[in-house]
Coordinates of C-alpha atoms and ligand atoms in Angstrom, one line a residue:
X1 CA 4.6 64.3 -129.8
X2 CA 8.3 64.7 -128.3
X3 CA 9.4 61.6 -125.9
X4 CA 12.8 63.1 -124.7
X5 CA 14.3 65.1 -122.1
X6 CA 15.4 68.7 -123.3
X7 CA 18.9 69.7 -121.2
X8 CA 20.9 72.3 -122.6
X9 CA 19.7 72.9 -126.1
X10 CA 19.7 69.0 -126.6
X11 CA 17.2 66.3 -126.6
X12 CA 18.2 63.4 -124.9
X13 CA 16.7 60.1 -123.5
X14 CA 16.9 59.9 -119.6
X15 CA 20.5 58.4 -118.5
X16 CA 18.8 55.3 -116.9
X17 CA 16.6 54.7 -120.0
X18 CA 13.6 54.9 -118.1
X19 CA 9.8 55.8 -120.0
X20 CA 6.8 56.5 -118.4
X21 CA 3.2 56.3 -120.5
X22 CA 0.7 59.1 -121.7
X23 CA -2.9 57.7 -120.9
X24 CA -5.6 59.0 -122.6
X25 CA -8.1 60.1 -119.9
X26 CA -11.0 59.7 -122.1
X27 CA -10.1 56.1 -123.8
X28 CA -7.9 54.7 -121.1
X29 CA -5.4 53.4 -123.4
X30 CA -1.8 54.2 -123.7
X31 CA -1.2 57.2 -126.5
X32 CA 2.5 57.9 -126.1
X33 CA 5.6 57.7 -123.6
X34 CA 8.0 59.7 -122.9
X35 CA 11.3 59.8 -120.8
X36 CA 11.5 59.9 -117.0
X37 CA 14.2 62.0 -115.7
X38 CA 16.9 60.4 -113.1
X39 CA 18.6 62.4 -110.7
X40 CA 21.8 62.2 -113.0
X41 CA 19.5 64.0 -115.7
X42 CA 18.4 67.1 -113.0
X43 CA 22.1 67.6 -112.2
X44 CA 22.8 67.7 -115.9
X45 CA 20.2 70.4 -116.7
X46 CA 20.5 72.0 -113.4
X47 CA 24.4 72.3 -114.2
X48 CA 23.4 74.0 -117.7
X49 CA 21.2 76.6 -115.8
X50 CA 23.9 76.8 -113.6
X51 CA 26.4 78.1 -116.3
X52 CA 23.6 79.9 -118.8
X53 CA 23.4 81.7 -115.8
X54 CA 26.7 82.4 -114.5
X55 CA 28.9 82.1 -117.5
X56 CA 27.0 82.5 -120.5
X57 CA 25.8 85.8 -119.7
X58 CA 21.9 85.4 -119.8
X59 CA 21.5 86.9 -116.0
X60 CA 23.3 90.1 -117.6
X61 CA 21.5 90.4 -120.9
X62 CA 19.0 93.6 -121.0
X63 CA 15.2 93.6 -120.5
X64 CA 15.1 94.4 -124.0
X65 CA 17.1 91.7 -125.3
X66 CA 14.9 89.3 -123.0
X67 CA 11.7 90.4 -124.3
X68 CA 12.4 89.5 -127.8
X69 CA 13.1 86.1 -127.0
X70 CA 9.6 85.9 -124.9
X71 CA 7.3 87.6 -128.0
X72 CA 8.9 85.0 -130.0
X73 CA 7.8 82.1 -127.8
X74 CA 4.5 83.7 -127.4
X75 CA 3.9 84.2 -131.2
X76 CA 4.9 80.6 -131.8
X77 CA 2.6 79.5 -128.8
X78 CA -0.2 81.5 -130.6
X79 CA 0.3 79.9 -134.1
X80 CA 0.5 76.9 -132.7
X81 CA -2.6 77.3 -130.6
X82 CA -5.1 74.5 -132.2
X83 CA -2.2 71.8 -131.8
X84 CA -1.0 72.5 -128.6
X85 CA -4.2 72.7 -127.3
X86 CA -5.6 69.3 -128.9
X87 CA -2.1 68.2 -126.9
X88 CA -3.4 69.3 -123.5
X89 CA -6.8 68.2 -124.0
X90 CA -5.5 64.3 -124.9
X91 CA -3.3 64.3 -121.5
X92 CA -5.4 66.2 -119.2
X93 CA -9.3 65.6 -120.6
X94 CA -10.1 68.7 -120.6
X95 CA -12.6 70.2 -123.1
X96 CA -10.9 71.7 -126.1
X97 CA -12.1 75.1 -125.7
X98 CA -11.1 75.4 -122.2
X99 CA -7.7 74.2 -124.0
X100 CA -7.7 76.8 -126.2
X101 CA -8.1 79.1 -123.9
X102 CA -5.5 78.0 -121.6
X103 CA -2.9 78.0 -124.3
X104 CA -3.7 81.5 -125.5
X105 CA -3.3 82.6 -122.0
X106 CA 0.3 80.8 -121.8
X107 CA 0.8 83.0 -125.6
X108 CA -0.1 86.2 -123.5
X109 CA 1.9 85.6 -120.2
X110 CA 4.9 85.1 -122.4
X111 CA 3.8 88.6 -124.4
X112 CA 2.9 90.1 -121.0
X113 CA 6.4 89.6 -118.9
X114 CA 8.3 90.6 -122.8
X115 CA 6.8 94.3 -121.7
X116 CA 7.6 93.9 -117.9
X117 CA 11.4 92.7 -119.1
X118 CA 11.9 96.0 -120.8
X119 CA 10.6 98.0 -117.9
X120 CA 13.7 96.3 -115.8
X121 CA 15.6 97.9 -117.8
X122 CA 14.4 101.2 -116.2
X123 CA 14.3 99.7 -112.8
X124 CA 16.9 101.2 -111.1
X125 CA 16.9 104.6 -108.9
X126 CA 18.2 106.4 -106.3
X127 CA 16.7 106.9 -103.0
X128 CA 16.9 109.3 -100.6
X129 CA 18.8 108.3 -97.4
X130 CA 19.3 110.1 -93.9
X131 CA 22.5 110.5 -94.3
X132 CA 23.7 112.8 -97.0
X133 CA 27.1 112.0 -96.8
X134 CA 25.7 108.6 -98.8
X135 CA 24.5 108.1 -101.9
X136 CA 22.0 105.0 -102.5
X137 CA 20.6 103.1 -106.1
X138 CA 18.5 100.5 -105.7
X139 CA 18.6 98.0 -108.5
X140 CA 16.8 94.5 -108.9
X141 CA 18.5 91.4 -110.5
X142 CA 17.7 88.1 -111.4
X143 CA 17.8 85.7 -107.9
X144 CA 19.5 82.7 -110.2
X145 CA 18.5 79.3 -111.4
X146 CA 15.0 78.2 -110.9
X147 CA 13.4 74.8 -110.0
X148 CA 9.8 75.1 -111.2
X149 CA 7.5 72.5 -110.3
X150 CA 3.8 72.6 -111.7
X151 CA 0.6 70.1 -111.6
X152 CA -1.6 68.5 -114.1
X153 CA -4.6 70.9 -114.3
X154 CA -3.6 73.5 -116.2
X155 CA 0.0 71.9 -117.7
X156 CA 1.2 74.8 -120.1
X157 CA -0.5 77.6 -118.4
X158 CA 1.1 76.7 -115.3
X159 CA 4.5 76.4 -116.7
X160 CA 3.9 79.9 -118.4
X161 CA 3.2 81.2 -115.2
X162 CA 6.6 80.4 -113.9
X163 CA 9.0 80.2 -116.7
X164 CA 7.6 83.6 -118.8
X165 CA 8.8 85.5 -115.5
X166 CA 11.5 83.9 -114.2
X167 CA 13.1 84.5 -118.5
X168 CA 12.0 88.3 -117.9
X169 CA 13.6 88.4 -114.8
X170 CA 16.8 87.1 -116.0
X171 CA 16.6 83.6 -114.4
X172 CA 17.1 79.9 -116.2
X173 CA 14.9 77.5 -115.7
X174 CA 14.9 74.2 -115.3
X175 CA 11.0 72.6 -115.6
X176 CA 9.6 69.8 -113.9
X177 CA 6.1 69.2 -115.3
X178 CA 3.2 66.7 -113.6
X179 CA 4.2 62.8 -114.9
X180 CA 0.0 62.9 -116.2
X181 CA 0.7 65.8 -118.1
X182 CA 3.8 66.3 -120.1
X183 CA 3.3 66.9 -123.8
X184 CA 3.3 70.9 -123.8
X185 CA 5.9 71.1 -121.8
X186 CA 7.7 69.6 -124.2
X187 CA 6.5 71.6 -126.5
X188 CA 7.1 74.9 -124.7
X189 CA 10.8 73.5 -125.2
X190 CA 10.4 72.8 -128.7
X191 CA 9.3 76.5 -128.8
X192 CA 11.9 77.8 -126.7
X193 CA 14.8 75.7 -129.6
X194 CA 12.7 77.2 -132.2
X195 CA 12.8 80.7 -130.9
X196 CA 16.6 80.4 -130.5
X197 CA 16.5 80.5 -126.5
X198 CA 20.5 80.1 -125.7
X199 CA 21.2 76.6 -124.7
X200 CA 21.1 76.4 -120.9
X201 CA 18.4 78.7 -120.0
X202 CA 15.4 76.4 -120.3
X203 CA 15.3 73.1 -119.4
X204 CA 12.6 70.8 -119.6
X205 CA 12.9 67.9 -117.5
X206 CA 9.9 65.2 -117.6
X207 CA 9.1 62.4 -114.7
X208 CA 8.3 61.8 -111.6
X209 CA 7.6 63.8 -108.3
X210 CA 9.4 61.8 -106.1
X211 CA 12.5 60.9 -108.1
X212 CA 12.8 64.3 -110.9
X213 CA 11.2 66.7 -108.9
X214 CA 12.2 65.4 -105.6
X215 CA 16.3 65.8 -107.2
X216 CA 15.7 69.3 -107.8
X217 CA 13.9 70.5 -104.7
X218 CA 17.7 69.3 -103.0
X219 CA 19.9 70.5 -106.0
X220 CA 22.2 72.8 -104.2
X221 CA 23.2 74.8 -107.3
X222 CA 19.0 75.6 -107.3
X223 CA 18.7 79.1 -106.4
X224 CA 14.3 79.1 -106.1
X225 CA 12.1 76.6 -106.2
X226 CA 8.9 77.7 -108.0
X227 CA 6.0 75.5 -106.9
X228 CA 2.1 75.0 -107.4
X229 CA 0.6 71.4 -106.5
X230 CA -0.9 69.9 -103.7
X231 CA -0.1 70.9 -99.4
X232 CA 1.5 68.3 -98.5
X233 CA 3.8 68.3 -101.2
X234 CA 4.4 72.2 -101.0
X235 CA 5.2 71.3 -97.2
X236 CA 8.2 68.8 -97.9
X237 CA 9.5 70.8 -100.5
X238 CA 9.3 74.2 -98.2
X239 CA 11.4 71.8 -95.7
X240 CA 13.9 70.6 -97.7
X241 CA 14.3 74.4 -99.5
X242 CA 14.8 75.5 -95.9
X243 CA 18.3 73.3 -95.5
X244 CA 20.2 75.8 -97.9
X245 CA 18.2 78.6 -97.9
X246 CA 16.6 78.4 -101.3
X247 CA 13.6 80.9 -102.0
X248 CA 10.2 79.1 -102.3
X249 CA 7.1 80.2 -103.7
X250 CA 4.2 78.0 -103.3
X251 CA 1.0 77.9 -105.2
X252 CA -1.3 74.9 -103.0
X253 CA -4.7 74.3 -102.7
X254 CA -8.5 75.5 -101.9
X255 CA -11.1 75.2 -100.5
X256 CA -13.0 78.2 -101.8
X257 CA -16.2 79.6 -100.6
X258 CA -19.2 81.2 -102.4
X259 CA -21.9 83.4 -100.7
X260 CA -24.9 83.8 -102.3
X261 CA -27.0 86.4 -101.0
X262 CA -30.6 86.6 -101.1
X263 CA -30.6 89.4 -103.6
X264 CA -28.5 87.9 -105.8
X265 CA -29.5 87.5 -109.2
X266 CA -30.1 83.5 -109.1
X267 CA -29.8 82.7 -113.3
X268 CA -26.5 84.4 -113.0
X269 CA -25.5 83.1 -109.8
X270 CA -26.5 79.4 -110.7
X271 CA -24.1 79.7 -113.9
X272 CA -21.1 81.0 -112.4
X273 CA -21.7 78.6 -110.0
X274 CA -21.2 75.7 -112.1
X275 CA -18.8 77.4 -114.0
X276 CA -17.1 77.5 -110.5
X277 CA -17.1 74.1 -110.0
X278 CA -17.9 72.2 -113.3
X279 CA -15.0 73.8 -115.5
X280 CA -12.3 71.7 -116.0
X281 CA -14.2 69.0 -114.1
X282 CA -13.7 71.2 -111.0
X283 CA -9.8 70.3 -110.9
X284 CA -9.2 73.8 -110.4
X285 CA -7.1 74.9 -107.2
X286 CA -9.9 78.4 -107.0
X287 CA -12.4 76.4 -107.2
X288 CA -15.5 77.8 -105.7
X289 CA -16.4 74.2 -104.3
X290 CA -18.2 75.2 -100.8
X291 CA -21.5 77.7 -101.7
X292 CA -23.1 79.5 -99.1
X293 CA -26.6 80.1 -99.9
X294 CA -29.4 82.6 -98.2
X295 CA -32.0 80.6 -96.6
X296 CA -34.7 82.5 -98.2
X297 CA -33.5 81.6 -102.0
X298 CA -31.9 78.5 -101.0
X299 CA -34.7 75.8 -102.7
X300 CA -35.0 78.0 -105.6
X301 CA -31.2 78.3 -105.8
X302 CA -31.0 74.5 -105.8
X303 CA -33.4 73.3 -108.1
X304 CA -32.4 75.5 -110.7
X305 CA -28.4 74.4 -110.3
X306 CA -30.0 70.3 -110.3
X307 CA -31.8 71.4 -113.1
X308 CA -29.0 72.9 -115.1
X309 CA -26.6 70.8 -113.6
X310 CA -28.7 67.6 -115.2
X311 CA -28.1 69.7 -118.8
X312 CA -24.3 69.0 -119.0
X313 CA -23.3 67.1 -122.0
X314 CA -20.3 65.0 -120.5
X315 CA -18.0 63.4 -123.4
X316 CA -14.6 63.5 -124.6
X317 CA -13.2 66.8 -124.1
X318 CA -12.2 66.8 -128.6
X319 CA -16.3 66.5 -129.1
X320 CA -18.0 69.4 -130.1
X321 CA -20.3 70.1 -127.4
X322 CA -18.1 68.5 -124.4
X323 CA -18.7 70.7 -121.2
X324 CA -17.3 67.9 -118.7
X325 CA -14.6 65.7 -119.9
X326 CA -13.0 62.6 -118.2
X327 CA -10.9 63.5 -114.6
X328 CA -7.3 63.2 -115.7
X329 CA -6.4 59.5 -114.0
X330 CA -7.9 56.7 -112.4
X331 CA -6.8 57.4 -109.4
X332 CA -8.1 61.1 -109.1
X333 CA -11.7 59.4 -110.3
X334 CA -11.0 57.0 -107.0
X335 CA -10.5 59.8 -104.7
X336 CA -13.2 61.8 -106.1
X337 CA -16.0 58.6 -105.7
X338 CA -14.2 57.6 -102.1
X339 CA -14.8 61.3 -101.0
X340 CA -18.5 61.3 -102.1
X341 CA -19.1 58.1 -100.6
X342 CA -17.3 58.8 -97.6
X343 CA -19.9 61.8 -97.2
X344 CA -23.0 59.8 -98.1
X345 CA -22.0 57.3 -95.0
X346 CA -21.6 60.2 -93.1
X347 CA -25.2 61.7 -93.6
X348 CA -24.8 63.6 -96.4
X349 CA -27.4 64.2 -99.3
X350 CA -26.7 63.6 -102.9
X351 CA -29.0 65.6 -104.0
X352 CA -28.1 64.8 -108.0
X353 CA -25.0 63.2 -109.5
X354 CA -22.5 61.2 -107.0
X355 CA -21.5 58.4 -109.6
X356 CA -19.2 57.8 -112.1
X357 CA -21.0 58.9 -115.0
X358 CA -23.4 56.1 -116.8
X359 CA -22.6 55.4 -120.8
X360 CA -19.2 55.4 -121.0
X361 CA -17.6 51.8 -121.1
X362 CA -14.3 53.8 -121.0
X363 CA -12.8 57.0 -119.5
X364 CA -12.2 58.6 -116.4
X365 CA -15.7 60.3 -116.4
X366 CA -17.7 61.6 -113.4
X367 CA -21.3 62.8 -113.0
X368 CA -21.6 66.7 -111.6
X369 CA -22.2 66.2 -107.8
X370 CA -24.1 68.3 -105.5
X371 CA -23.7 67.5 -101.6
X372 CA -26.0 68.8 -98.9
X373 CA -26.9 68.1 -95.6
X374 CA -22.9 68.5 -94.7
X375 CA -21.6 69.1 -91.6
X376 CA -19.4 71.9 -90.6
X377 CA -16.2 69.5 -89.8
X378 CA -16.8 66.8 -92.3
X379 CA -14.1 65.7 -94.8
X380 CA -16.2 67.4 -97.9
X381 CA -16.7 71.0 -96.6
X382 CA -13.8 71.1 -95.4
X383 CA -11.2 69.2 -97.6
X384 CA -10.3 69.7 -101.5
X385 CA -11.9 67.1 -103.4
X386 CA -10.4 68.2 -106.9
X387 CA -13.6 66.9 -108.7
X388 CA -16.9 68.2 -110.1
X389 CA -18.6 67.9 -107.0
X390 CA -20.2 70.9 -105.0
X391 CA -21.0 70.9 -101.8
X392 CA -23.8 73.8 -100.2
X393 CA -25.4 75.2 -97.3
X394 CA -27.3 77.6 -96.0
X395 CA -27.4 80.1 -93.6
X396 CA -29.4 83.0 -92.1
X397 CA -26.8 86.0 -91.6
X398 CA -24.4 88.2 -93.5
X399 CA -22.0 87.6 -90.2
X400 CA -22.7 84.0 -90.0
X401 CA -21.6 83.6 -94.2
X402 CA -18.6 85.2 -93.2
X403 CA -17.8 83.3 -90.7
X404 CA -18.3 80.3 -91.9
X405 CA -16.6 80.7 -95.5
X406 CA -13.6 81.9 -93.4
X407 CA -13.9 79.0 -91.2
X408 CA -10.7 76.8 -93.3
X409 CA -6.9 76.4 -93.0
X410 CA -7.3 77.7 -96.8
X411 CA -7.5 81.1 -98.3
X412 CA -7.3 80.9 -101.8
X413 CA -10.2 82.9 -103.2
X414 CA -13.8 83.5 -102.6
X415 CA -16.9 84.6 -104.4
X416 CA -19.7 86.7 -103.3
X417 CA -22.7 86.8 -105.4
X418 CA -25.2 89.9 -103.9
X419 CA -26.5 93.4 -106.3
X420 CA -26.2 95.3 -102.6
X421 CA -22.6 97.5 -103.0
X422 CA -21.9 98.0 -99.8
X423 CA -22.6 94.5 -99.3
X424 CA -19.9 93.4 -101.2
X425 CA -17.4 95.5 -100.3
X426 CA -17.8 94.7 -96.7
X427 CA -18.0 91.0 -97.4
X428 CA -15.3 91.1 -99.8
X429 CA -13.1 92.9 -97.5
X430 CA -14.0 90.2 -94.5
X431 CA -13.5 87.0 -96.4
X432 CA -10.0 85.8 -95.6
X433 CA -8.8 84.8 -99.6
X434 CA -5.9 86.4 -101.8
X435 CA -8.7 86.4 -104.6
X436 CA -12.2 87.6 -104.3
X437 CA -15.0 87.7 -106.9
X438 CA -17.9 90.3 -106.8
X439 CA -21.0 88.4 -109.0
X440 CA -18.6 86.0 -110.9
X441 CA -16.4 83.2 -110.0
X442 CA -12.9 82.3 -111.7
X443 CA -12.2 85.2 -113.8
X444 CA -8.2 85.4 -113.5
X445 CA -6.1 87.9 -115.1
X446 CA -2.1 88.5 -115.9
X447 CA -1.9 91.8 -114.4
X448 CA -3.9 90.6 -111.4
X449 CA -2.0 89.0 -108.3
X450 CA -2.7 85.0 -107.7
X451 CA -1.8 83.3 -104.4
X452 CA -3.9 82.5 -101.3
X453 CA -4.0 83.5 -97.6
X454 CA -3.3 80.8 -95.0
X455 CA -2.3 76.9 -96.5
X456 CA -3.5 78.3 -99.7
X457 CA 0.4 79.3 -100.3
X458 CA 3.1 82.0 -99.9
X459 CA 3.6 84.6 -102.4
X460 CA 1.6 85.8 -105.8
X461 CA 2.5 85.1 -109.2
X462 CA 1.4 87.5 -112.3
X463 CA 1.4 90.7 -112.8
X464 CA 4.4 92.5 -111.4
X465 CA 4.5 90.4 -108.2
X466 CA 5.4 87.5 -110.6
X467 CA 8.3 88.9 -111.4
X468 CA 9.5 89.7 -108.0
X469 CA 9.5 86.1 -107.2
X470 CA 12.6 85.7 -109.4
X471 CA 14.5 89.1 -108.5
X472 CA 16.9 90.0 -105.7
X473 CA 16.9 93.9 -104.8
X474 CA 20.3 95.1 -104.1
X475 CA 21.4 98.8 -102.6
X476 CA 24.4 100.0 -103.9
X477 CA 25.7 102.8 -101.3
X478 CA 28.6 105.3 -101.9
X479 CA 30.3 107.4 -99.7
X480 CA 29.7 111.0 -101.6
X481 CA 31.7 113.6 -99.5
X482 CA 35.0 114.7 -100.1
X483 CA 36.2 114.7 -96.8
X484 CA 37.5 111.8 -95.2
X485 CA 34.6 109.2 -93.2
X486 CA 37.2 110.0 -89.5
X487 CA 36.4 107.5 -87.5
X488 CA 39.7 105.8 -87.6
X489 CA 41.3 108.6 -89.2
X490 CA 40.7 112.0 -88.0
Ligands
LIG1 P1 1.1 67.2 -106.6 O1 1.6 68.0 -105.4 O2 0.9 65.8 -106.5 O3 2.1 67.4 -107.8 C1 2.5 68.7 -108.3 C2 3.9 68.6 -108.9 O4 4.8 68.2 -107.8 C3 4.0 67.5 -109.9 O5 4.9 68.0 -111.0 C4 4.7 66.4 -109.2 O6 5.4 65.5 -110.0 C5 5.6 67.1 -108.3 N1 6.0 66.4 -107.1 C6 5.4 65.4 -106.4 N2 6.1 64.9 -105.4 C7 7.2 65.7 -105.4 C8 8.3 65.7 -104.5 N3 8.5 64.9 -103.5 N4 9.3 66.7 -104.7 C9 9.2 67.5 -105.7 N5 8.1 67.5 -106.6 C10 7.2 66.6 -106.4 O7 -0.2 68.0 -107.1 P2 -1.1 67.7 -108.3 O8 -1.9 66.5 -108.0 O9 -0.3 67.6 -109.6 O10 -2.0 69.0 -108.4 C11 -3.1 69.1 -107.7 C12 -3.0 70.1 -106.6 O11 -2.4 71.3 -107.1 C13 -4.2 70.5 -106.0 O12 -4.1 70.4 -104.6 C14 -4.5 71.9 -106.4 O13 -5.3 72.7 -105.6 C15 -3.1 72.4 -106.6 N6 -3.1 73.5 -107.5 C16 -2.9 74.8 -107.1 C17 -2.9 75.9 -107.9 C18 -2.7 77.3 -107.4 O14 -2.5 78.2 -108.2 N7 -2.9 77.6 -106.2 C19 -3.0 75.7 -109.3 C20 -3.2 74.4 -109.8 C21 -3.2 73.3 -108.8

């Protein structure tokens, strides 16, 4: 496990010396520290990106030359696979299979953006303008040195979501990963040495919000701040961006809604509604945390979620078995409980779960919750509670289900669980979300656009939107005819 800072090809400790600790969600104890960046160390790094950018000639390598760098990382990511996944399951609790997946998702964004690099090199074109006394190319380059900021739920996935593009795109990077959460980022520097990334382009700065991450949202040689974590946070940061103009691209929170229609196919329905909310101890921004169910199937639909719901073996996320590990701190496990008491004293029902889970003298554990009995402006239908707690309803028309799962200052994603067609294409169409899911819930894919409507966010990453995110587009006009332009000079 790496402890330092990695600024410009170099490993270094932070200037001021400072540590901060690894905790083991699932033990509690202390497994490692690492170093926590000052702001001298983010004007270091951001100073390297500064000049891999502008000097060293990264922003004007080809696609092509790009993309080999990023199928290296994304090999080494894939061989690597077991390890780095056993990493992000020791920092972030997660159940090792969900951390497998997660890093071979990082290994195909990386491969994914190599082919997307090359097409920029293809890029750019003439269009036709109204005035054929001009010629006009269009051409896209890369926007400059990138501030990218990512939480604890998904550590290297995250990262790979914002560093695999801005690379393609022609950016450097510095990286700010979540202070609960910093081994693979580390590691994706480790990778990025080993794959002989110049020295400059990717920096990998660990430590805290509000000193590290806080020093780079204000750096005013950062060209784009590439951020997903929590509202308020994606607020302050969209306010300070807005003093010099930097380019900001948010990835928040949800508040997601699920509506379950009476013809919906309830065994399928119940499991992707725990996968919606149980997976990754329901710290998952998409999240499909509010469910909307049809009166008529609404007791079934609930005693056979308590029922399965009652099934889940809870452990550390490295036992074989594990489908809930431990929350990824103490103090998310406080904010989960305080929400779920807070709806309790306000009259809602527990109908199973709503404790920290019995039989674990240590760990960050908590049972799976279902709420009921909720009202339409209370804190848990209507606020995130990042936890494995679900909170339903029912209702009685397809126009009431829509109006209530659109009924939230977020607009993340959606599900809609129904076997009519034209029922789900005219719900999905109505549901306010940047995501929506026909008969599943979470399914997310590299080619496919990610981002939310409303306080979920501004702007997508993946597919080819994430690479727009970290490319200027630039007309180049020329004046074609021979004759002189005679205005001035007839
Ligand atoms: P957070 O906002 O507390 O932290 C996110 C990152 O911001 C961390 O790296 C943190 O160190 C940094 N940060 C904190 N204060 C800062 C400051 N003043 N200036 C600059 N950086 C600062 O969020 P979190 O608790 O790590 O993550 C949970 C939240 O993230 C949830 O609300 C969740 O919905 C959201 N999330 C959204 C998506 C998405 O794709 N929309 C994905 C994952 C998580």
């Amino acid at each position: 496990m790496r402890t330092k800072l990695y600024i410009d090809g170099q490993w270094r400790d932070a200037a001021n010396g400072k540590q901060a600790d690894v905790v083991d969600p699932a033990t509690e104890e202390v497994v490692h520290q690492f170093a926590s960046a000052s702001p001298e160390d983010v004007d270091l790094a951001v100073k390297a990106a500064r000049r891999a950018f502008d000097q060293d000639g990264w922003s004007r390598t080809t696609g092509k030359q790009r993309a080999q760098y990023l199928r290296r990382i994304a090999k080494i990511i894939g061989e690597r696979q077991q390890e780095l996944a056993a990493l992000e399951t020791l920092d972030n609790g997660k159940p090792l299979p969900e951390a497998m997946w997660d890093v071979g998702d990082s290994a195909g964004c990386f491969e994914y953006y190599a082919k997307l690099a090359e097409e920029l090199d293809n890029d750019e074109h003439a269009i036709a303008v109204s005035d054929d006394r001009f010629a006009c190319r269009i051409r896209r380059e890369p926007l400059g040195v990138v501030g990218a900021i990512t939480p604890w739920n998904y550590p290297l996935l995250m990262a790979s979501w914002k560093v695999a593009p801005a690379l393609a795109a022609g950016c450097t990077v510095v990286l700010k990963p979540a202070e609960l959460t910093s081994l693979t980022a580390l590691e994706l520097a480790a990778i990025a040495e080993q794959a002989e990334l110049p020295a400059g382009v990717l920096n990998v700065l660990t430590g805290s919000g509000s000193v590290a991450g806080d020093a780079l949202v204000k750096h005013k040689q950062v060209d784009k701040v590439a951020f997903t974590g929590s509202g308020p946070i994606g607020s302050q940061i969209m306010r300070e961006a807005a003093t010099d103009m930097k380019r900001v691209t948010l990835e928040l929170g949800g508040k997601s809604p699920m509506v379950v229609f009476e013809d919906a196919d309830i065994e399928a329905t119940v499991e992707w509604m725990m996968f919606g909310i149980f997976w990754n101890q329901g710290q998952v921004c998409s999240a499909t945390s509010r469910v909307l169910i049809h009166e008529s199937v609404y007791d079934k639909v609930l005693e056979r979620l308590v029922d399965e719901a009652g099934k889940i073996k809870i452990g550390n996320g490295k036992d074989e078995g594990t489908l809930l590990g431990p929350l990824v701190s103490k103090k998310q496990l406080d904010q989960v409980s305080a929400a779920v008491e807070r709806a309790r004293s306000e009259g809602a029902t527990v109908v199973c779960g709503g404790r920290r889970a019995p039989g674990f003298d240590k760990g960050y554990y908590y049972e799976p919750t279902v709420l009921a009995d909720l009202k339409l402006d209370s804190d848990a239908w209507v606020e995130e509670i990042f936890g494995p707690v679900l909170c339903v309803r029912s209702f009685k028309t397809e126009a009431e289900a829509i109006e209530v799962a659109n009924e939230s200052r977020f607009g993340l994603a959606a599900a809609v669980m129904t076997q009519d067609q034209a029922r789900a294409e005219r719900v999905s169409n109505a549901l306010r979300a940047g995501i929506v899911w026909v008969n599943c819930s979470q399914p997310g894919f590299t080619e496919a656009p990610w981002g939310g409507y409303k306080q979920s966010g501004i702007g997508r990453e993946l597919g080819p939107w994430g690479l727009d995110n970290y490319l200027e587009t630039k007309q180049v006009t020329s004046y074609v005819t021979p004759a002189p332009w005679g205005w001035y000079i007839k």
